XYZ file of C-alpha atoms in Angstrom:
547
model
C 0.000 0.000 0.000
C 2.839 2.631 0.728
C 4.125 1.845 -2.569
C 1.395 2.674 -4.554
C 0.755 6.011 -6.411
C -2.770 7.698 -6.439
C -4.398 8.689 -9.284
C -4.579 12.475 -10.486
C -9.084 12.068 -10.396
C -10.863 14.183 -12.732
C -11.576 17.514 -10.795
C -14.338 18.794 -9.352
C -18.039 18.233 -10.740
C -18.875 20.284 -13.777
C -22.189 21.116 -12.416
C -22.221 24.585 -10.828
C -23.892 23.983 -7.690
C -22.493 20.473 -7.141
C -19.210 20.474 -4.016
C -17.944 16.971 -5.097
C -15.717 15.125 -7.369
C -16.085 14.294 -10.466
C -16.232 10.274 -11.318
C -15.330 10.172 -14.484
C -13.434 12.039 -17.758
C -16.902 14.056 -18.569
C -16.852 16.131 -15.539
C -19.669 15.020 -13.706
C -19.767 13.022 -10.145
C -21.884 10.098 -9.657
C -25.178 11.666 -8.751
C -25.426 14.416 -11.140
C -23.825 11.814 -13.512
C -27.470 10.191 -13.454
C -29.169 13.530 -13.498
C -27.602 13.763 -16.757
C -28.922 10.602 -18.350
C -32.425 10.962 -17.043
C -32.411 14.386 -18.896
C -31.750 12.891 -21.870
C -28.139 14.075 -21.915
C -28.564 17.800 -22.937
C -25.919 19.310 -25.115
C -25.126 15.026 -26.175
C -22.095 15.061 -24.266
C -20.373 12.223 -24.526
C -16.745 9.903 -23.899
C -15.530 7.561 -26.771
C -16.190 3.526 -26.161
C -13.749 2.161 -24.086
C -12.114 5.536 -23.198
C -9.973 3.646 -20.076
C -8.318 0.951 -22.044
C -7.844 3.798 -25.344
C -7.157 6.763 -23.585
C -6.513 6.937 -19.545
C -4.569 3.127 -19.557
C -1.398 4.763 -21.854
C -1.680 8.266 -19.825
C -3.822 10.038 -22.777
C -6.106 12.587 -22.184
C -9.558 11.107 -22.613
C -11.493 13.715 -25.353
C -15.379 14.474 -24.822
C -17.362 15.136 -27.755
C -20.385 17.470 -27.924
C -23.366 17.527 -29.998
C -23.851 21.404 -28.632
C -21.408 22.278 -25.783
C -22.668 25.578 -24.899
C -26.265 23.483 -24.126
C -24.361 21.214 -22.084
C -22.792 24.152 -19.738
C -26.303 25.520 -19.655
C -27.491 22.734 -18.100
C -24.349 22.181 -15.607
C -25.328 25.520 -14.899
C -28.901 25.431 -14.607
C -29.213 21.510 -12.734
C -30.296 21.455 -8.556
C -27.613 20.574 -6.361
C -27.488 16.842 -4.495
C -29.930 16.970 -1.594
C -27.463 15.794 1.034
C -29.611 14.886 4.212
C -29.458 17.593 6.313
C -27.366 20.697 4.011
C -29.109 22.853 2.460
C -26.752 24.264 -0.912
C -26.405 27.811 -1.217
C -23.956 27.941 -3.638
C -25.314 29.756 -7.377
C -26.924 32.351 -5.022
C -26.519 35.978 -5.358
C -24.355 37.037 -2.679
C -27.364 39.130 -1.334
C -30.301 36.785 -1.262
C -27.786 34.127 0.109
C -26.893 36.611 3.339
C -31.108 36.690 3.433
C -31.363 33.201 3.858
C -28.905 32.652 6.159
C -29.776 35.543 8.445
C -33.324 34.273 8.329
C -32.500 30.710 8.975
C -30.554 32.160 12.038
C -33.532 34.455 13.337
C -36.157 31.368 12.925
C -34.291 28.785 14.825
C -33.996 31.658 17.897
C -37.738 31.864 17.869
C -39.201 30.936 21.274
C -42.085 29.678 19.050
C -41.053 28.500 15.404
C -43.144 27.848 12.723
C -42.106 24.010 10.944
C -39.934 25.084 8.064
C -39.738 21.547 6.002
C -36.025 20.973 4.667
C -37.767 20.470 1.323
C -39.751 24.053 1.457
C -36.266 25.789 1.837
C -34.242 23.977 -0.889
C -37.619 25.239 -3.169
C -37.025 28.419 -1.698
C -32.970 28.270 -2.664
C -33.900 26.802 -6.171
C -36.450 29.662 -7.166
C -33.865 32.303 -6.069
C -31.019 30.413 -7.879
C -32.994 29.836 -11.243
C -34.268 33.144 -11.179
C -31.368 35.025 -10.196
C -33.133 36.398 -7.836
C -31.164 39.446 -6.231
C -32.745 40.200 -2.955
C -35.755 38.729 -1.365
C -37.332 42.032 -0.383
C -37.703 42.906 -4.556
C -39.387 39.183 -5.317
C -42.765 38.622 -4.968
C -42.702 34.917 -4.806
C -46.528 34.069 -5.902
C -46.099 35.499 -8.968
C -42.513 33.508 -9.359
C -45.188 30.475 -9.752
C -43.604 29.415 -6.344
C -44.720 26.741 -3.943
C -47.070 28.150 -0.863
C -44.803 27.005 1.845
C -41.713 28.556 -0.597
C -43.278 31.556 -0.198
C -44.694 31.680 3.024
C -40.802 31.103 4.193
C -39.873 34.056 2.281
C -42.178 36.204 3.907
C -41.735 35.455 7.602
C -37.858 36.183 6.292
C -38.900 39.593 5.020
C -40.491 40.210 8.313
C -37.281 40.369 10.341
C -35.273 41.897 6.906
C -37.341 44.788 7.315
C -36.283 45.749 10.607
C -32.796 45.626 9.125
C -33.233 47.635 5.810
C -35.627 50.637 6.942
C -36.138 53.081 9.241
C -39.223 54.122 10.610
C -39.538 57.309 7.980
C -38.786 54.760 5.246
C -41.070 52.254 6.576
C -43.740 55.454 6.018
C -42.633 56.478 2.928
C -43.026 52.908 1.204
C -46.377 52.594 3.216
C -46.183 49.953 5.949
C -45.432 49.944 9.467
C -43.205 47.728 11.504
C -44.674 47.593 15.302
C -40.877 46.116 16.510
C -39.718 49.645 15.825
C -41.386 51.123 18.256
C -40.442 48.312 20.833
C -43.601 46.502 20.625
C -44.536 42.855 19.123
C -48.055 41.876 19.537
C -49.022 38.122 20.613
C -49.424 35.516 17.698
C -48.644 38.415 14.985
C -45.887 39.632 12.860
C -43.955 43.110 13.432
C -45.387 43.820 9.627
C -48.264 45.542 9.286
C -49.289 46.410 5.209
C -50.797 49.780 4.740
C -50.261 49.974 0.770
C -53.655 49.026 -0.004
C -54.750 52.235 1.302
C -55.553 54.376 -1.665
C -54.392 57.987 -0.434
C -51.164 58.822 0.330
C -52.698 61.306 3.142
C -54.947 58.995 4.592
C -52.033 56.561 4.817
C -49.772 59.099 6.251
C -52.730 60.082 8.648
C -52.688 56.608 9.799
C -49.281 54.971 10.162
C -49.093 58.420 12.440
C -51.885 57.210 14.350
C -50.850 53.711 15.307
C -47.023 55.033 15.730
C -48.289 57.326 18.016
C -50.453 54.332 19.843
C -47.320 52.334 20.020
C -45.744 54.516 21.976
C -48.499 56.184 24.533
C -49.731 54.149 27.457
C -53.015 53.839 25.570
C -50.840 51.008 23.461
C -53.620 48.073 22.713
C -52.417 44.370 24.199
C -53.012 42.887 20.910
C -53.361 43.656 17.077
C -56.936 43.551 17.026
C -57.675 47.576 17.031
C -54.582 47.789 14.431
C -56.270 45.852 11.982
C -59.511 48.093 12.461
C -57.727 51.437 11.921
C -56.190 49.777 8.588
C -59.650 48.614 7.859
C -61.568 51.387 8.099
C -59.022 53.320 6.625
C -59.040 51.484 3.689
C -62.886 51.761 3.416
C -62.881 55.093 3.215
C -59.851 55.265 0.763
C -61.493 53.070 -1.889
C -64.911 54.823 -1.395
C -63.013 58.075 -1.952
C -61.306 56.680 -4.932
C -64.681 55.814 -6.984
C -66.600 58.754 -5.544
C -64.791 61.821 -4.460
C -63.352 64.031 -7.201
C -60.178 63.611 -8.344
C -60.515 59.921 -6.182
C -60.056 61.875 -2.887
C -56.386 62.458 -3.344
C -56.145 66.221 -2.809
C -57.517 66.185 0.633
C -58.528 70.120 0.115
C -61.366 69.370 -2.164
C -63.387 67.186 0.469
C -66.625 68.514 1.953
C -68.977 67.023 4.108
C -71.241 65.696 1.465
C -68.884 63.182 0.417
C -68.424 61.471 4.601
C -72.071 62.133 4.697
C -72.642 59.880 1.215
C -69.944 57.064 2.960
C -71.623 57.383 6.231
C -75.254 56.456 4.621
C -73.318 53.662 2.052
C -72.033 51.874 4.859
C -75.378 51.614 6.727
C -76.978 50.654 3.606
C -74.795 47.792 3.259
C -75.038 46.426 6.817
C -78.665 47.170 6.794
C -79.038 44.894 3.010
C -75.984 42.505 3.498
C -74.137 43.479 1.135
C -70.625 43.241 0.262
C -67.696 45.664 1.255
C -65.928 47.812 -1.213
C -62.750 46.976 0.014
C -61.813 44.360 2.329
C -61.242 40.322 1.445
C -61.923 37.105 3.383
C -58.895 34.894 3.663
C -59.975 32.831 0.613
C -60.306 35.907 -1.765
C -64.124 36.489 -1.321
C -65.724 39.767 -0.757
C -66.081 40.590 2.819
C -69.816 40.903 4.372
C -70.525 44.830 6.112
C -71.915 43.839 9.233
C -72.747 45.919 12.313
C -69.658 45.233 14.313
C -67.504 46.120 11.198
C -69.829 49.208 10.533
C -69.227 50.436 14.069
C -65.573 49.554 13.722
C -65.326 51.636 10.689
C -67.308 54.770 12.129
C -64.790 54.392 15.736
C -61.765 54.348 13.794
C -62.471 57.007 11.511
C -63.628 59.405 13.644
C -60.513 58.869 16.015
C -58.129 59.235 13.168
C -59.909 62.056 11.921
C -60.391 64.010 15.126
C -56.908 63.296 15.903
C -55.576 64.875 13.129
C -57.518 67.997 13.703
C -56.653 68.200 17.432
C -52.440 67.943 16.737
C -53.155 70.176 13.612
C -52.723 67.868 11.064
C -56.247 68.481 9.404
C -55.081 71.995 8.998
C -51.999 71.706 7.221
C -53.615 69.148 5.188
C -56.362 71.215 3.857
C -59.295 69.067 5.233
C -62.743 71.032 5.696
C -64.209 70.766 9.207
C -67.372 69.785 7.770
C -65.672 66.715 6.301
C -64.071 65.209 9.863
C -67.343 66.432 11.951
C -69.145 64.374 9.442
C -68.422 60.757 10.450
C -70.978 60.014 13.350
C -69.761 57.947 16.639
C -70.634 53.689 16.065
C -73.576 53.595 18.512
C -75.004 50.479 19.773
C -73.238 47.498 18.469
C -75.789 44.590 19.753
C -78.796 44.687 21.306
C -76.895 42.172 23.745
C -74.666 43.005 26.979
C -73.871 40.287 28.190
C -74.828 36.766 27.957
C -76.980 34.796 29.986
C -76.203 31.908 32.548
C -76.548 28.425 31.702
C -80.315 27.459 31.912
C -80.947 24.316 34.914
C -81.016 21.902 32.427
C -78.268 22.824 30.381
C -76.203 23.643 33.220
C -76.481 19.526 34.574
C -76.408 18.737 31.117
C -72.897 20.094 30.670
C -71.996 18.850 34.181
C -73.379 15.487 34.284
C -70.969 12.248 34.133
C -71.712 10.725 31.133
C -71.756 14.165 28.984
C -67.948 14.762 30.882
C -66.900 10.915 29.613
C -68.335 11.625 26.179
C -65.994 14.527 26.019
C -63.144 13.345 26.858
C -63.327 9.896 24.766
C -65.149 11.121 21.543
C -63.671 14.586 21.179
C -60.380 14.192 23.309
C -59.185 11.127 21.333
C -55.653 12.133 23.032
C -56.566 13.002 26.248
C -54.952 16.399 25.848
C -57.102 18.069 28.525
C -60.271 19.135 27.095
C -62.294 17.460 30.239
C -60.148 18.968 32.737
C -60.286 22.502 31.502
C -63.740 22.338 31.145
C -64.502 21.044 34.598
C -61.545 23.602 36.241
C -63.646 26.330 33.962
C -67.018 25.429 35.555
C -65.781 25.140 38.892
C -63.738 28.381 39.166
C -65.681 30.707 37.032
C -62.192 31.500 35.104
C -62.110 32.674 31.490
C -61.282 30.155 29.266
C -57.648 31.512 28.322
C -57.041 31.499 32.155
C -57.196 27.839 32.463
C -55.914 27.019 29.338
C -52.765 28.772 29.806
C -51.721 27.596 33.391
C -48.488 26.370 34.421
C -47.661 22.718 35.574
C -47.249 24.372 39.492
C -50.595 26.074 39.408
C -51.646 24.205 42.892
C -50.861 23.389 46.124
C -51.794 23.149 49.889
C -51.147 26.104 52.246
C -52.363 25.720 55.492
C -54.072 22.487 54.636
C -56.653 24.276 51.717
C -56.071 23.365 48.061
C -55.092 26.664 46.066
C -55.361 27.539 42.324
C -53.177 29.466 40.763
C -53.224 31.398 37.419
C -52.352 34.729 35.676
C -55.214 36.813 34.856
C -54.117 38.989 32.056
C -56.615 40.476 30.965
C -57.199 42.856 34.650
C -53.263 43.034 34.829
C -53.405 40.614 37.893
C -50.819 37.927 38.140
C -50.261 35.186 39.779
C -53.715 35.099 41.526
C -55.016 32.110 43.978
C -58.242 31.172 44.778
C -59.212 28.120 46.481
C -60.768 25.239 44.906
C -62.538 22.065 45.816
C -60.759 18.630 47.017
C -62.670 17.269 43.532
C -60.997 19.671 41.412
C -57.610 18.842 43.202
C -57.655 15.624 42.519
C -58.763 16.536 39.077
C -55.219 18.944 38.482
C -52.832 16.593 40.249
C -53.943 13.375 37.684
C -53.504 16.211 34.719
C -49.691 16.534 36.733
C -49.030 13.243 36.385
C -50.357 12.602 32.577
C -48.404 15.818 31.829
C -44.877 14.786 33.254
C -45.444 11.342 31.949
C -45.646 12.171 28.204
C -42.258 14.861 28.550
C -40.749 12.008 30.131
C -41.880 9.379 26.836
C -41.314 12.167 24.280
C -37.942 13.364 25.706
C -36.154 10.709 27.036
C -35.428 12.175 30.534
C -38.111 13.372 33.861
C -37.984 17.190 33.772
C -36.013 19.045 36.682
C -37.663 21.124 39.199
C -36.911 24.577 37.358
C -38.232 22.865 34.062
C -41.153 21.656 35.584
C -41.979 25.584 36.609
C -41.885 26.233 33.166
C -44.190 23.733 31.735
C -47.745 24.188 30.444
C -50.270 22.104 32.448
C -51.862 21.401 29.399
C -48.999 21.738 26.700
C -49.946 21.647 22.807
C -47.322 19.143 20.534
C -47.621 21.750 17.958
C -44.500 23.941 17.673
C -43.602 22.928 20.645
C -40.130 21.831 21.670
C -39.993 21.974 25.776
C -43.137 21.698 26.861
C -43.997 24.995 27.512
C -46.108 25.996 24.939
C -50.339 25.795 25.972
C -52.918 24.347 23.714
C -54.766 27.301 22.534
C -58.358 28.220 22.546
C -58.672 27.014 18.699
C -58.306 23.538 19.885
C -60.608 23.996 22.731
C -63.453 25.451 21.127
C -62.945 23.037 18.299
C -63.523 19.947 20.649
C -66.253 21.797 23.062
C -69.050 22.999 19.793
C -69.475 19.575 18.240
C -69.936 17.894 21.991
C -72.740 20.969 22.687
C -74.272 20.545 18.926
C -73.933 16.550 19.883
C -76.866 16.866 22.983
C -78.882 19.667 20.874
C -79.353 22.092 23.841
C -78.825 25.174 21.331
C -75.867 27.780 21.146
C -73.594 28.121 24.110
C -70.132 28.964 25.039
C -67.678 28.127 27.407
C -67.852 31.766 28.972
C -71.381 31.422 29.882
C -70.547 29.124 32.710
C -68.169 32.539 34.456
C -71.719 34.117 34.184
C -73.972 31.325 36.109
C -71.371 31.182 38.552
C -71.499 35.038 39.028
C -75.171 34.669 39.426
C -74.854 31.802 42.121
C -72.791 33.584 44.122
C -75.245 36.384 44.189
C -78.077 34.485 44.968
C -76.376 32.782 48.070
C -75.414 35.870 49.897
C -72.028 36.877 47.881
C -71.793 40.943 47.153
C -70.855 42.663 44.127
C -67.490 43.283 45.773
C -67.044 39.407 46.478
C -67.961 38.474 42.868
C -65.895 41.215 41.614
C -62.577 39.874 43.981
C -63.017 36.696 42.649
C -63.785 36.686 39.132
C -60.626 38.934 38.658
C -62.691 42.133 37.446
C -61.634 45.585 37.763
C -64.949 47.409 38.975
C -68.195 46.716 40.431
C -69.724 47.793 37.340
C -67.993 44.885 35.321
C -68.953 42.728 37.787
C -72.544 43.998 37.211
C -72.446 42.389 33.551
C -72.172 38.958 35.103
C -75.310 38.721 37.276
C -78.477 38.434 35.951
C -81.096 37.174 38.772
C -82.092 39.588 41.894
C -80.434 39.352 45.217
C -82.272 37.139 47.882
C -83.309 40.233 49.725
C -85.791 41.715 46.749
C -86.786 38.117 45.994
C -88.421 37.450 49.285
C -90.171 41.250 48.813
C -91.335 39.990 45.119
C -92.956 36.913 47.057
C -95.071 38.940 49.134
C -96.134 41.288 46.320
């Protein structure tokens, strides 16, 4: 062996993309070798019959003959690179888009919560740049590069954090979209991006990417998204009604008068009032979306915030607008007819508590035993919203003193870390859900979870991006398992929340004050409280029975 002389090989693979050896005289390594034949050898490249015992056997240079070379360096050129397991090939990139993927491969994996990114999904992603010659992801719009969904879903969530990098805020405005993370804030379950193009008007859009920065940075800043997308919305009602009915399409502010918010005012009533579709905004799948009253009153809110707004800082002035145009958009007025809903009937109330309804629930629409049982039961018991529950930690009880003690975060009143005491039933109930939970991170993981991981882990954790445990099922799932099992005993329409209500009402009726109901249900005033009872206190009851 340490006699012998290795052999000079044949170089490195013609195909651009490719980082191994070649195999053979043509240029080509073993895999893309293949490629080559199943292609029906583009270019007809091709090594004379038995080129080893002719050619490479006497030390002459093998020659390759071609049909059309420049063909056969268009497709070494054009041809994927081998999928190794596990690499993804960014070679053939421009240098840009390749710095894009790599910063947003880095920026997904240090997502608490990451979305499943498919090894496949981002080679597709690699291949469409390559092919394309694609320069930079932020100048691509991959559905019309006739791209995969998950290619281009990929693509955006990368945009998302290339944004942050490659504007400012006054660029952000200028190419008309706003980027919450700018200001500091990122709302729950939604991107830092939020799209403002659609917008007709360059004012209007100006007028409201001011708005919401603004709102990002007062202590009036919303907890979620939700408001955000009803600014956009209505702003983009407006715009588009504008656009087909205001002279010159509503872009010279100066020329608006009250006649034209008086004619949107009464179009957007007329649509609620007839069902009819809106001007402007889409449904997920594409459809037309319906005017109802809630988005009617959302429109009439928003605009008249943004609107008065801009004529309390000055804005409207320097803009031109007529008074008689921003006085013109009337406040919502009543949404519903409804305050509040009721309790739970008798009968549906033991309906939804009896044994055999509980079983069916957990065996027919729990197939997994993921909870859905337990947070209902923990829901009915407590009187605790939904999300409350759902969103406990492993540690949420214990005995002090002897007396079994719930604890949760109530987010919505700003009050964490709350305890209220619960029933030796319901105990039982949470320290069997303990169990099931620690058992399953010990079969998925390998290993029983330490004492500072078990802090950290959901009572009731979801197996969807999920990778420790400490990620809650959400109320998507819940709902999803607790409307077929209502529909299932026919008792009509109700939700989950209704049971907070008949507790409220229980507790009246047995003595409890407003100020009791309102310490335990986590609410912020007695007049909140007020929205969950619904029968009269003992005291007027026994009056009513004499009357």
């Amino acid at each position: 062996m340490s006699g012998e002389q290795p052999c000079p090989g044949y170089g490195p693979c013609g195909a651009f993309v490719c980082l191994d050896l070649a195999d053979s005289p043509l240029g080509l390594c073993s895999w893309h070798g293949s490629h080559y034949r199943r292609d029906d050898r583009p270019g007809g490249a091709a090594m004379p019959a038995n080129w080893w015992q002719r050619y490479e056997k006497f030390g002459k240079t093998v020659p390759i003959e071609y049909g059309d070379q420049a063909a056969f360096r268009s497709w070494c050129a054009a041809v994927p690179a081998h999928p190794w397991p596990g690499q993804i090939n960014l070679r053939g990139l421009r240098p840009l888009v390749r710095a894009e993927i790599q910063w947003g491969l880095f920026v997904h994996t240090r997502r608490a919560r990451p979305s499943r990114w498919d090894l496949g999904w981002i080679r597709s992603l690699v291949a469409t740049c390559r092919t394309l010659e694609v320069n930079s992801l932020v100048d691509f719009e991959f559905g019309a590069g006739g791209s995969p969904g998950f290619t281009g879903a990929i693509a955006k969530e990368i945009l998302h954090e290339l944004r942050l990098v490659y504007f400012t805020p006054a660029e952000a405005k200028d190419a008309g979209f706003l980027e919450t993370e700018h200001f500091g804030v990122l709302f729950p379950h939604r991107m830092s991006h939020f799209d403002l193009t659609s917008i007709p008007q360059r004012w209007l859009r100006d007028l409201t990417w001011d708005y919401l920065a603004d709102l990002l940075q007062s202590p009036r800043c919303p907890r979620s998204g939700g408001p955000f997308d009803g600014y956009r919305r209505a702003a983009l009602e407006l715009g588009v009604f504008l656009e087909l009915e205001a002279p010159d399409g509503g872009h010279d502010p100066a020329v608006l008068r009250g006649e034209q918010a008086q004619r949107f005012v009464a179009d957007q009533r007329h649509r609620e009032r007839e069902g009819l579709e809106s001007l402007a905004v889409k449904r997920p799948g594409g459809a037309a979306g319906i005017v109802t009253t809630t988005t009617r009153s959302v429109v009439f809110n928003a605009i008249r915030k943004l609107l008065r707004d801009a004529l309390d800082t000055g804005v409207a002035d320097k803009l031109g607008l007529d008074r008689e145009f921003i006085i013109g958009f009337p406040t919502a007025g009543a949404t519903t007819g409804r305050t509040a809903r009721r309790p739970f009937p008798d009968e549906v109330a033991q309906a939804l508590a009896a044994e055999a309804s509980l079983a069916e629930l957990a065996t027919t629409y729990d197939l997994n035993d993921n909870g859905a049982r337990d947070i209902w039961e923990t829901t009915v018991t407590t009187g605790r919203r939904i999300g409350e529950v759902i969103k406990v930690r492993w540690d949420c009880m214990g005995r002090y003193g002897g007396l079994a003690m719930f604890w949760h975060d109530q987010t919505k009143v700003g009050n964490y870390d709350a305890a209220i005491r619960i029933p030796e039933r319901l105990y039982e109930i949470l320290a069997e859900r303990q169990r099931k939970t620690l058992d399953r991170f010990t079969a998925r993981y390998g290993y029983r979870p330490t004492g500072t991981q078990r802090a950290g882990l959901a009572l009731f954790p979801t197996t969807y991006r999920s990778h420790d445990g400490t990620v809650a099922l959400t109320h998507q799932w819940f709902y999803s398992r607790f409307r077929p099992w209502v529909d299932a005993m026919d008792l009509g329409h109700y939700v989950p929340h209704q049971a907070r209500h008949t507790l409220a009402t229980s507790l009246l009726r047995h003595g409890a004050t407003l100020t009791h109901i309102r310490r335990y249900l986590g609410q912020v005033s007695d007049r909140m409280a007020e929205h969950y009872v619904h029968l009269t206190s003992s005291d007027l009851e026994n009056v009513l029975q004499h009357v």
